[in-house]
Amino acid sequence: MANGRVNLKGIYKRFGSFVALKHIDLDIRPVEFFALLGPSGSGKTTTLRMIAGLETPDEGVIEVDGEDVTFAPPAVRDIAMVFQNYALYPHMTVRDNIAFPLKMDKVPSADIEPMVVRAAERVHIEHLLHRRPGQLSGGQQQRCALARAIVRQPKLFLLDEPLSNLDAQLRLQTRVELKKLQRSLNVTAIYVTHDQEEAMTLADRMAVFLDGQILQVGTPDEVFNRPRTIAVASFIGSPPMNLLPAILEGSRLTVAGHVTELPYTPAHPGGAVTMGIRPSHVRLDPDGLATRLYLSENLGESVLLNLYLDDHLVKVRVASFAGAGEDESVAIGFEPEAIHLFDTESGLRIPTPQD
Ligand SMILES: Nc1ncnc2c1ncn2[C@@H]1O[C@H](COP(=O)(O)OP(=O)(O)O)[C@@H](O)[C@H]1O
Ligand SMILES: [Mg+2]
């Protein structure tokens, strides 16, 4: 029974001498919302295009529901894709744009109209069917592209940064609707984004991409709370966690001469390590480390302090701040149970008891 599992095994992709993907392995489960998250140029779109059949790998195998589709053309893969620029046909009405994949599939014409109307209703554009894309707002064009993708009820739904052309408020609203839509369709969705908040909120699981490789696969909770490497830690979170050089001796962690006693003894030989701490887990502590206030940013619901500890910028989120002025001293401490540790050499996470 076809259900929308996708396996990538040892995928390599080169463009000339440039290696765009280096050994990509993925197991995307039926009906999950799976995000490919990473900075621009990290290989997300190339991976998605390969699943769609728009690119072929130089090495490796792609399977959909256990069937090898590595070199199968897009049309036989039962996949719908929504592109960043929507790729609507400008000379066709919304109705004809949505109907297009059905006509390609040779669906009987009597069946097409009700399917088009149903897809349009799901994304609330049923009143716009007579218009052309040029007569729609950006948000309406995006919905038209979504309707065209879901009209066939494909087994895989691929989306490449589908919200990036919307303004901030519409993006948040559409994000919620997209998640609801995917749940109601009961279809596997693979979603490319460079926006970690989108990945965190939408995805059941995600893969973090950097430089053509996958750094970590996990739930949003795992990736946020247990980043596997320094590279993941420095990418996830807004702002991401602070990463500071530290010395580990047993359960004693020393940062810039200031000792924090950890509530456990890490399984690590000790010595020079990298400490990670999120901005909301640094507190103001008169007995703590002396830093210099560079700038405080009032975010309304909190204040983000930019502090310098020697040459290291440390970001600290506090509920309110009426303290020092710029260039004055601010003393900070770290919540011991919220500290992440990484082996500086390998970049790998040193497990905590919660791991
Ligand atoms: N057709 C192509 N020819 C040459 N280089 C390409 C091509 N497609 C992608 N690349 C390169 O491969 C890398 C990954 O691209 P892409 O998968 O689009 O990244 P992302 O979607 O994560 O931003 C980039 O450096 C990009 O310039
Ligand atoms: Mg891309």
mmCIF file of C-alpha atoms and ligand atoms in Angstrom:
data_model
loop_
_atom_site.group_PDB
_atom_site.id
_atom_site.type_symbol
_atom_site.label_atom_id
_atom_site.label_comp_id
_atom_site.label_asym_id
_atom_site.label_seq_id
_atom_site.Cartn_x
_atom_site.Cartn_y
_atom_site.Cartn_z
ATOM 1 C CA MET A 1 0.000 0.000 0.000
ATOM 2 C CA ALA A 2 1.439 3.316 -1.108
ATOM 3 C CA ASN A 3 1.879 5.679 1.791
ATOM 4 C CA GLY A 4 4.619 8.220 1.206
ATOM 5 C CA ARG A 5 7.868 7.026 2.764
ATOM 6 C CA VAL A 6 11.019 8.526 1.216
ATOM 7 C CA ASN A 7 14.508 7.089 1.593
ATOM 8 C CA LEU A 8 17.699 8.736 0.414
ATOM 9 C CA LYS A 9 20.753 6.509 0.631
ATOM 10 C CA GLY A 10 24.290 7.808 0.161
ATOM 11 C CA ILE A 11 23.361 10.633 -2.201
ATOM 12 C CA TYR A 12 26.139 12.652 -3.828
ATOM 13 C CA LYS A 13 25.592 15.490 -6.276
ATOM 14 C CA ARG A 14 28.247 17.456 -8.117
ATOM 15 C CA PHE A 15 27.902 20.511 -10.340
ATOM 16 C CA GLY A 16 31.160 20.459 -12.303
ATOM 17 C CA SER A 17 33.880 20.171 -9.677
ATOM 18 C CA PHE A 18 31.630 21.584 -6.939
ATOM 19 C CA VAL A 19 30.216 18.966 -4.573
ATOM 20 C CA ALA A 20 26.729 20.189 -3.676
ATOM 21 C CA LEU A 21 25.649 17.110 -1.681
ATOM 22 C CA LYS A 22 27.973 14.810 0.251
ATOM 23 C CA HIS A 23 26.511 11.541 1.417
ATOM 24 C CA ILE A 24 22.915 12.431 2.208
ATOM 25 C CA ASP A 25 20.990 9.717 4.082
ATOM 26 C CA LEU A 26 17.367 10.347 5.022
ATOM 27 C CA ASP A 27 14.420 8.241 6.121
ATOM 28 C CA ILE A 28 11.265 10.345 5.837
ATOM 29 C CA ARG A 29 8.259 8.548 7.307
ATOM 30 C CA PRO A 30 4.750 8.366 5.905
ATOM 31 C CA VAL A 31 2.544 11.362 6.687
ATOM 32 C CA GLU A 32 5.192 13.274 8.577
ATOM 33 C CA PHE A 33 5.938 16.939 8.088
ATOM 34 C CA PHE A 34 9.669 16.896 7.471
ATOM 35 C CA ALA A 35 11.746 20.085 7.161
ATOM 36 C CA LEU A 36 15.070 20.517 5.406
ATOM 37 C CA LEU A 37 16.594 23.417 7.333
ATOM 38 C CA GLY A 38 19.863 25.176 6.599
ATOM 39 C CA PRO A 39 21.448 28.380 5.394
ATOM 40 C CA SER A 40 21.338 29.466 1.769
ATOM 41 C CA GLY A 41 23.499 27.276 -0.471
ATOM 42 C CA SER A 42 23.542 24.287 1.895
ATOM 43 C CA GLY A 43 21.896 21.901 -0.608
ATOM 44 C CA LYS A 44 18.242 21.872 0.469
ATOM 45 C CA THR A 45 16.686 22.703 -2.898
ATOM 46 C CA THR A 46 18.979 20.263 -4.696
ATOM 47 C CA THR A 47 17.837 17.516 -2.327
ATOM 48 C CA LEU A 48 14.174 18.384 -2.865
ATOM 49 C CA ARG A 49 14.578 18.530 -6.641
ATOM 50 C CA MET A 50 16.116 15.080 -6.546
ATOM 51 C CA ILE A 51 13.138 13.689 -4.635
ATOM 52 C CA ALA A 52 10.902 15.311 -7.249
ATOM 53 C CA GLY A 53 12.918 13.840 -10.101
ATOM 54 C CA LEU A 54 14.054 17.217 -11.448
ATOM 55 C CA GLU A 55 17.715 16.314 -10.758
ATOM 56 C CA THR A 56 19.488 12.982 -10.678
ATOM 57 C CA PRO A 57 22.194 12.105 -8.155
ATOM 58 C CA ASP A 58 25.740 11.163 -9.164
ATOM 59 C CA GLU A 59 25.747 8.448 -6.526
ATOM 60 C CA GLY A 60 23.157 6.921 -4.241
ATOM 61 C CA VAL A 61 19.604 5.683 -4.350
ATOM 62 C CA ILE A 62 16.216 7.358 -3.851
ATOM 63 C CA GLU A 63 13.269 5.195 -2.858
ATOM 64 C CA VAL A 64 9.614 6.089 -2.516
ATOM 65 C CA ASP A 65 7.688 3.433 -0.603
ATOM 66 C CA GLY A 66 10.517 1.002 -1.112
ATOM 67 C CA GLU A 67 10.603 1.450 -4.873
ATOM 68 C CA ASP A 68 13.798 2.697 -6.512
ATOM 69 C CA VAL A 69 12.878 5.957 -8.295
ATOM 70 C CA THR A 70 16.427 7.333 -8.603
ATOM 71 C CA PHE A 71 16.109 7.774 -12.365
ATOM 72 C CA ALA A 72 12.315 7.798 -12.692
ATOM 73 C CA PRO A 73 10.838 10.872 -14.399
ATOM 74 C CA PRO A 74 8.849 13.334 -12.235
ATOM 75 C CA ALA A 75 5.497 12.384 -13.752
ATOM 76 C CA VAL A 76 5.502 8.831 -12.396
ATOM 77 C CA ARG A 77 6.427 9.791 -8.821
ATOM 78 C CA ASP A 78 2.984 11.016 -7.657
ATOM 79 C CA ILE A 79 4.529 14.173 -6.231
ATOM 80 C CA ALA A 80 3.302 17.773 -6.104
ATOM 81 C CA MET A 81 5.709 20.634 -5.650
ATOM 82 C CA VAL A 82 5.213 24.247 -4.574
ATOM 83 C CA PHE A 83 8.061 26.495 -5.627
ATOM 84 C CA GLN A 84 9.275 29.671 -3.960
ATOM 85 C CA ASN A 85 8.153 31.783 -6.938
ATOM 86 C CA TYR A 86 4.873 29.763 -7.257
ATOM 87 C CA ALA A 87 5.497 29.115 -11.004
ATOM 88 C CA LEU A 88 1.882 29.870 -11.968
ATOM 89 C CA TYR A 89 0.955 30.168 -15.645
ATOM 90 C CA PRO A 90 0.327 33.906 -16.092
ATOM 91 C CA HIS A 91 -1.941 33.590 -19.131
ATOM 92 C CA MET A 92 -4.275 31.081 -17.445
ATOM 93 C CA THR A 93 -7.014 31.794 -14.932
ATOM 94 C CA VAL A 94 -6.741 30.503 -11.382
ATOM 95 C CA ARG A 95 -9.271 27.791 -12.342
ATOM 96 C CA ASP A 96 -7.114 26.629 -15.262
ATOM 97 C CA ASN A 97 -3.930 26.793 -13.216
ATOM 98 C CA ILE A 98 -5.437 24.536 -10.560
ATOM 99 C CA ALA A 99 -6.949 22.239 -13.200
ATOM 100 C CA PHE A 100 -3.687 21.906 -15.094
ATOM 101 C CA PRO A 101 -2.261 18.837 -13.308
ATOM 102 C CA LEU A 102 -5.634 17.080 -13.654
ATOM 103 C CA LYS A 103 -5.673 17.708 -17.411
ATOM 104 C CA MET A 104 -2.113 16.415 -17.646
ATOM 105 C CA ASP A 105 -3.286 13.292 -15.813
ATOM 106 C CA LYS A 106 -6.194 12.985 -18.278
ATOM 107 C CA VAL A 107 -8.831 13.172 -15.545
ATOM 108 C CA PRO A 108 -12.304 13.175 -17.236
ATOM 109 C CA SER A 109 -13.353 16.788 -17.736
ATOM 110 C CA ALA A 110 -16.666 16.338 -15.871
ATOM 111 C CA ASP A 111 -14.662 15.448 -12.728
ATOM 112 C CA ILE A 112 -12.264 18.379 -12.989
ATOM 113 C CA GLU A 113 -14.498 21.297 -11.963
ATOM 114 C CA PRO A 114 -15.621 19.865 -8.597
ATOM 115 C CA MET A 115 -12.023 18.876 -7.775
ATOM 116 C CA VAL A 116 -10.800 22.389 -8.617
ATOM 117 C CA VAL A 117 -13.511 23.985 -6.482
ATOM 118 C CA ARG A 118 -12.737 21.674 -3.547
ATOM 119 C CA ALA A 119 -9.006 22.455 -3.695
ATOM 120 C CA ALA A 120 -9.726 26.191 -3.979
ATOM 121 C CA GLU A 121 -12.076 26.026 -0.991
ATOM 122 C CA ARG A 122 -9.440 24.352 1.146
ATOM 123 C CA VAL A 123 -7.202 27.402 0.731
ATOM 124 C CA HIS A 124 -10.042 29.959 0.627
ATOM 125 C CA ILE A 125 -9.705 31.249 -2.944
ATOM 126 C CA GLU A 126 -12.930 29.828 -4.413
ATOM 127 C CA HIS A 127 -14.095 33.397 -5.178
ATOM 128 C CA LEU A 128 -11.002 34.090 -7.307
ATOM 129 C CA LEU A 129 -11.218 31.252 -9.836
ATOM 130 C CA HIS A 130 -11.903 33.570 -12.794
ATOM 131 C CA ARG A 131 -8.870 35.801 -12.192
ATOM 132 C CA ARG A 132 -5.399 35.573 -13.649
ATOM 133 C CA PRO A 133 -2.311 35.362 -11.367
ATOM 134 C CA GLY A 134 -1.404 38.971 -12.204
ATOM 135 C CA GLN A 135 -4.692 40.078 -10.639
ATOM 136 C CA LEU A 136 -3.937 38.374 -7.317
ATOM 137 C CA SER A 137 -2.015 39.531 -4.240
ATOM 138 C CA GLY A 138 1.138 37.644 -3.278
ATOM 139 C CA GLY A 139 -0.752 35.700 -0.620
ATOM 140 C CA GLN A 140 -3.501 34.743 -3.073
ATOM 141 C CA GLN A 141 -0.925 33.578 -5.636
ATOM 142 C CA GLN A 142 0.644 31.432 -2.953
ATOM 143 C CA ARG A 143 -2.755 29.855 -2.194
ATOM 144 C CA CYS A 144 -3.309 29.239 -5.893
ATOM 145 C CA ALA A 145 0.010 27.373 -6.051
ATOM 146 C CA LEU A 146 -1.004 25.345 -2.991
ATOM 147 C CA ALA A 147 -4.410 24.518 -4.509
ATOM 148 C CA ARG A 148 -2.730 23.346 -7.699
ATOM 149 C CA ALA A 149 -0.433 21.128 -5.628
ATOM 150 C CA ILE A 150 -3.176 19.497 -3.549
ATOM 151 C CA VAL A 151 -5.802 19.092 -6.275
ATOM 152 C CA ARG A 152 -4.472 15.666 -7.298
ATOM 153 C CA GLN A 153 -4.044 14.400 -3.736
ATOM 154 C CA PRO A 154 -0.460 13.366 -4.344
ATOM 155 C CA LYS A 155 1.389 10.996 -2.074
ATOM 156 C CA LEU A 156 4.225 13.469 -1.532
ATOM 157 C CA PHE A 157 3.937 17.184 -1.100
ATOM 158 C CA LEU A 158 7.216 19.075 -1.658
ATOM 159 C CA LEU A 159 7.491 22.734 -0.712
ATOM 160 C CA ASP A 160 10.492 24.975 -1.362
ATOM 161 C CA GLU A 161 10.425 28.092 0.838
ATOM 162 C CA PRO A 162 6.727 28.610 0.014
ATOM 163 C CA LEU A 163 6.262 31.465 2.499
ATOM 164 C CA SER A 164 9.376 33.480 1.761
ATOM 165 C CA ASN A 165 7.686 35.924 -0.625
ATOM 166 C CA LEU A 166 4.965 36.863 1.862
ATOM 167 C CA ASP A 167 5.172 39.763 4.289
ATOM 168 C CA ALA A 168 5.858 38.917 7.930
ATOM 169 C CA GLN A 169 2.276 38.953 9.202
ATOM 170 C CA LEU A 170 0.869 36.929 6.301
ATOM 171 C CA ARG A 171 3.736 34.479 6.640
ATOM 172 C CA LEU A 172 2.795 33.716 10.255
ATOM 173 C CA GLN A 173 -0.871 33.312 9.363
ATOM 174 C CA THR A 174 -0.163 31.093 6.352
ATOM 175 C CA ARG A 175 2.243 28.982 8.391
ATOM 176 C CA VAL A 176 -0.580 27.947 10.712
ATOM 177 C CA GLU A 177 -2.900 27.180 7.791
ATOM 178 C CA LEU A 178 -0.234 25.156 6.021
ATOM 179 C CA LYS A 179 0.223 22.919 9.048
ATOM 180 C CA LYS A 180 -3.547 22.443 9.353
ATOM 181 C CA LEU A 181 -3.771 21.669 5.640
ATOM 182 C CA GLN A 182 -1.028 19.041 5.778
ATOM 183 C CA ARG A 183 -2.695 17.344 8.753
ATOM 184 C CA SER A 184 -6.079 17.267 7.060
ATOM 185 C CA LEU A 185 -4.612 15.930 3.800
ATOM 186 C CA ASN A 186 -2.791 13.149 5.635
ATOM 187 C CA VAL A 187 0.123 13.371 3.208
ATOM 188 C CA THR A 188 3.896 13.358 3.621
ATOM 189 C CA ALA A 189 5.237 16.911 3.350
ATOM 190 C CA ILE A 190 8.890 17.792 2.760
ATOM 191 C CA TYR A 191 9.481 21.440 3.404
ATOM 192 C CA VAL A 192 12.618 23.429 2.561
ATOM 193 C CA THR A 193 13.343 26.524 4.604
ATOM 194 C CA HIS A 194 16.241 28.617 5.891
ATOM 195 C CA ASP A 195 13.948 29.961 8.622
ATOM 196 C CA GLN A 196 14.433 27.911 11.764
ATOM 197 C CA GLU A 197 11.252 29.220 13.343
ATOM 198 C CA GLU A 198 9.290 27.820 10.387
ATOM 199 C CA ALA A 199 11.061 24.486 10.728
ATOM 200 C CA MET A 200 10.548 24.403 14.508
ATOM 201 C CA THR A 201 6.841 25.219 14.337
ATOM 202 C CA LEU A 202 5.861 23.186 11.271
ATOM 203 C CA ALA A 203 7.985 20.075 11.344
ATOM 204 C CA ASP A 204 7.473 16.754 13.076
ATOM 205 C CA ARG A 205 11.154 16.152 12.357
ATOM 206 C CA MET A 206 13.860 18.067 10.544
ATOM 207 C CA ALA A 207 17.272 17.645 8.986
ATOM 208 C CA VAL A 208 19.811 20.418 9.562
ATOM 209 C CA PHE A 209 21.898 21.037 6.434
ATOM 210 C CA LEU A 210 25.267 22.766 6.160
ATOM 211 C CA ASP A 211 27.643 22.739 3.189
ATOM 212 C CA GLY A 212 25.914 19.852 1.433
ATOM 213 C CA GLN A 213 25.843 17.624 4.504
ATOM 214 C CA ILE A 214 23.293 16.756 7.152
ATOM 215 C CA LEU A 215 24.462 17.727 10.616
ATOM 216 C CA GLN A 216 21.515 16.386 12.596
ATOM 217 C CA VAL A 217 18.132 14.748 12.109
ATOM 218 C CA GLY A 218 15.588 14.975 14.887
ATOM 219 C CA THR A 219 12.425 16.459 16.287
ATOM 220 C CA PRO A 220 12.428 20.225 16.842
ATOM 221 C CA ASP A 221 12.756 19.487 20.552
ATOM 222 C CA GLU A 222 15.824 17.274 20.050
ATOM 223 C CA VAL A 223 17.554 19.705 17.727
ATOM 224 C CA PHE A 224 16.845 22.684 19.991
ATOM 225 C CA ASN A 225 17.543 21.034 23.339
ATOM 226 C CA ARG A 226 20.250 18.572 22.344
ATOM 227 C CA PRO A 227 22.184 20.017 19.395
ATOM 228 C CA ARG A 228 24.593 17.321 18.280
ATOM 229 C CA THR A 229 27.444 19.646 17.311
ATOM 230 C CA ILE A 230 28.746 23.167 17.783
ATOM 231 C CA ALA A 231 27.673 23.929 14.208
ATOM 232 C CA VAL A 232 24.030 23.026 14.931
ATOM 233 C CA ALA A 233 24.143 24.924 18.222
ATOM 234 C CA SER A 234 25.400 28.047 16.512
ATOM 235 C CA PHE A 235 22.542 27.925 13.985
ATOM 236 C CA ILE A 236 19.458 27.067 16.073
ATOM 237 C CA GLY A 237 17.751 29.597 18.341
ATOM 238 C CA SER A 238 16.982 33.237 17.893
ATOM 239 C CA PRO A 239 19.481 34.447 18.765
ATOM 240 C CA PRO A 240 21.395 31.145 18.907
ATOM 241 C CA MET A 241 23.103 29.968 22.066
ATOM 242 C CA ASN A 242 26.252 31.671 23.275
ATOM 243 C CA LEU A 243 29.356 29.540 22.734
ATOM 244 C CA LEU A 244 32.313 30.289 24.986
ATOM 245 C CA PRO A 245 35.683 28.645 25.580
ATOM 246 C CA ALA A 246 35.793 26.914 28.954
ATOM 247 C CA ILE A 247 37.908 24.548 31.057
ATOM 248 C CA LEU A 248 36.288 21.401 32.420
ATOM 249 C CA GLU A 249 37.725 19.654 35.510
ATOM 250 C CA GLY A 250 35.343 17.023 36.899
ATOM 251 C CA SER A 251 32.126 18.942 37.485
ATOM 252 C CA ARG A 252 33.876 22.320 37.690
ATOM 253 C CA LEU A 253 33.492 24.485 34.623
ATOM 254 C CA THR A 254 35.631 27.603 34.395
ATOM 255 C CA VAL A 255 34.809 30.430 31.992
ATOM 256 C CA ALA A 256 37.105 33.476 32.004
ATOM 257 C CA GLY A 257 38.265 32.581 35.525
ATOM 258 C CA HIS A 258 34.723 32.208 36.864
ATOM 259 C CA VAL A 259 33.720 28.753 38.158
ATOM 260 C CA THR A 260 30.287 27.201 37.647
ATOM 261 C CA GLU A 261 29.637 23.940 39.486
ATOM 262 C CA LEU A 262 27.725 21.554 37.205
ATOM 263 C CA PRO A 263 25.023 19.351 38.796
ATOM 264 C CA TYR A 264 26.739 16.251 37.328
ATOM 265 C CA THR A 265 30.175 15.074 36.200
ATOM 266 C CA PRO A 266 30.332 14.912 32.384
ATOM 267 C CA ALA A 267 31.720 11.773 30.763
ATOM 268 C CA HIS A 268 34.705 13.580 29.281
ATOM 269 C CA PRO A 269 38.435 13.631 30.062
ATOM 270 C CA GLY A 270 38.180 17.403 30.713
ATOM 271 C CA GLY A 271 40.417 20.238 29.626
ATOM 272 C CA ALA A 272 39.480 22.841 27.025
ATOM 273 C CA VAL A 273 35.814 22.533 25.994
ATOM 274 C CA THR A 274 33.152 24.799 24.506
ATOM 275 C CA MET A 275 30.280 25.872 26.716
ATOM 276 C CA GLY A 276 26.900 26.646 25.168
ATOM 277 C CA ILE A 277 24.221 28.612 26.966
ATOM 278 C CA ARG A 278 21.025 30.140 25.586
ATOM 279 C CA PRO A 279 20.479 33.874 26.104
ATOM 280 C CA SER A 280 17.507 33.183 28.413
ATOM 281 C CA HIS A 281 19.665 30.977 30.681
ATOM 282 C CA VAL A 282 22.210 33.642 31.532
ATOM 283 C CA ARG A 283 21.275 35.652 34.612
ATOM 284 C CA LEU A 284 22.404 38.895 36.098
ATOM 285 C CA ASP A 285 24.496 37.967 39.124
ATOM 286 C CA PRO A 286 26.395 40.529 41.163
ATOM 287 C CA ASP A 287 28.877 37.803 42.185
ATOM 288 C CA GLY A 288 29.336 36.620 38.613
ATOM 289 C CA LEU A 289 31.539 37.394 35.645
ATOM 290 C CA ALA A 290 32.236 40.995 34.781
ATOM 291 C CA THR A 291 31.220 41.957 31.248
ATOM 292 C CA ARG A 292 30.870 45.258 29.434
ATOM 293 C CA LEU A 293 27.488 46.414 28.116
ATOM 294 C CA TYR A 294 27.703 47.082 24.400
ATOM 295 C CA LEU A 295 24.016 47.632 23.690
ATOM 296 C CA SER A 296 20.666 46.751 25.209
ATOM 297 C CA GLU A 297 17.812 46.088 22.787
ATOM 298 C CA ASN A 298 14.256 46.464 24.052
ATOM 299 C CA LEU A 299 12.129 43.792 22.364
ATOM 300 C CA GLY A 300 8.932 44.739 24.191
ATOM 301 C CA GLU A 301 8.358 41.448 25.966
ATOM 302 C CA SER A 302 12.005 41.142 26.971
ATOM 303 C CA VAL A 303 15.296 42.973 26.759
ATOM 304 C CA LEU A 304 18.255 41.548 24.874
ATOM 305 C CA LEU A 305 21.592 42.600 26.324
ATOM 306 C CA ASN A 306 24.670 42.518 24.123
ATOM 307 C CA LEU A 307 27.617 42.121 26.469
ATOM 308 C CA TYR A 308 31.313 41.728 25.860
ATOM 309 C CA LEU A 309 33.211 39.159 27.873
ATOM 310 C CA ASP A 310 36.738 39.938 26.722
ATOM 311 C CA ASP A 311 36.400 39.577 22.924
ATOM 312 C CA HIS A 312 33.297 37.381 23.083
ATOM 313 C CA LEU A 313 29.860 38.819 22.448
ATOM 314 C CA VAL A 314 27.388 37.301 24.919
ATOM 315 C CA LYS A 315 23.658 37.731 24.361
ATOM 316 C CA VAL A 316 21.470 37.730 27.429
ATOM 317 C CA ARG A 317 17.684 37.827 27.508
ATOM 318 C CA VAL A 318 16.163 39.386 30.627
ATOM 319 C CA ALA A 319 12.596 40.371 31.484
ATOM 320 C CA SER A 320 13.578 43.980 32.105
ATOM 321 C CA PHE A 321 16.726 45.966 32.525
ATOM 322 C CA ALA A 322 17.249 49.249 34.311
ATOM 323 C CA GLY A 323 20.928 48.704 35.027
ATOM 324 C CA ALA A 324 24.117 49.950 33.520
ATOM 325 C CA GLY A 325 24.605 52.319 30.624
ATOM 326 C CA GLU A 326 26.654 51.517 27.560
ATOM 327 C CA ASP A 327 30.269 50.578 28.283
ATOM 328 C CA GLU A 328 29.467 50.073 31.956
ATOM 329 C CA SER A 329 29.976 46.781 33.768
ATOM 330 C CA VAL A 330 27.313 44.058 33.992
ATOM 331 C CA ALA A 331 27.967 40.882 36.008
ATOM 332 C CA ILE A 332 26.472 37.599 34.793
ATOM 333 C CA GLY A 333 26.174 33.940 35.827
ATOM 334 C CA PHE A 334 25.089 30.791 33.993
ATOM 335 C CA GLU A 335 22.234 28.488 35.037
ATOM 336 C CA PRO A 336 24.233 25.286 35.658
ATOM 337 C CA GLU A 337 21.459 22.885 34.601
ATOM 338 C CA ALA A 338 21.007 24.735 31.288
ATOM 339 C CA ILE A 339 24.635 24.503 30.191
ATOM 340 C CA HIS A 340 25.512 22.570 27.036
ATOM 341 C CA LEU A 341 29.052 21.259 26.580
ATOM 342 C CA PHE A 342 30.883 20.430 23.380
ATOM 343 C CA ASP A 343 34.247 18.877 22.693
ATOM 344 C CA THR A 344 36.082 21.778 21.071
ATOM 345 C CA GLU A 345 38.240 19.548 18.904
ATOM 346 C CA SER A 346 35.528 17.312 17.397
ATOM 347 C CA GLY A 347 32.681 19.789 17.811
ATOM 348 C CA LEU A 348 30.537 17.001 19.266
ATOM 349 C CA ARG A 349 28.096 17.390 22.117
ATOM 350 C CA ILE A 350 29.143 16.024 25.513
ATOM 351 C CA PRO A 351 25.986 14.349 26.856
ATOM 352 C CA THR A 352 24.203 15.607 29.961
ATOM 353 C CA PRO A 353 22.152 13.315 32.256
ATOM 354 C CA GLN A 354 19.002 14.571 30.443
ATOM 355 C CA ASP A 355 20.340 13.363 27.079
HETATM 356 N N1 LIG B 1 22.361 23.803 -11.520
HETATM 357 C C1 LIG B 1 23.387 24.155 -10.760
HETATM 358 N N2 LIG B 1 24.603 24.400 -11.281
HETATM 359 C C2 LIG B 1 25.651 24.743 -10.499
HETATM 360 N N3 LIG B 1 25.593 24.882 -9.167
HETATM 361 C C3 LIG B 1 24.402 24.673 -8.584
HETATM 362 C C4 LIG B 1 23.241 24.303 -9.344
HETATM 363 N N4 LIG B 1 22.207 24.140 -8.468
HETATM 364 C C5 LIG B 1 22.697 24.406 -7.234
HETATM 365 N N5 LIG B 1 24.021 24.719 -7.300
HETATM 366 C C6 LIG B 1 24.881 25.037 -6.158
HETATM 367 O O1 LIG B 1 24.741 24.022 -5.175
HETATM 368 C C7 LIG B 1 24.712 24.564 -3.873
HETATM 369 C C8 LIG B 1 23.437 24.160 -3.174
HETATM 370 O O2 LIG B 1 22.353 24.818 -3.804
HETATM 371 P P1 LIG B 1 20.863 24.681 -3.303
HETATM 372 O O3 LIG B 1 20.522 23.246 -3.195
HETATM 373 O O4 LIG B 1 20.026 25.518 -4.197
HETATM 374 O O5 LIG B 1 20.976 25.309 -1.855
HETATM 375 P P2 LIG B 1 19.818 25.849 -0.869
HETATM 376 O O6 LIG B 1 18.488 25.459 -1.413
HETATM 377 O O7 LIG B 1 20.130 25.193 0.444
HETATM 378 O O8 LIG B 1 20.006 27.328 -0.781
HETATM 379 C C9 LIG B 1 24.866 26.066 -4.031
HETATM 380 O O9 LIG B 1 26.208 26.403 -3.830
HETATM 381 C C10 LIG B 1 24.445 26.310 -5.466
HETATM 382 O O10 LIG B 1 25.106 27.439 -5.986
HETATM 383 MG MG MG B 2 16.948 26.722 -1.995
#
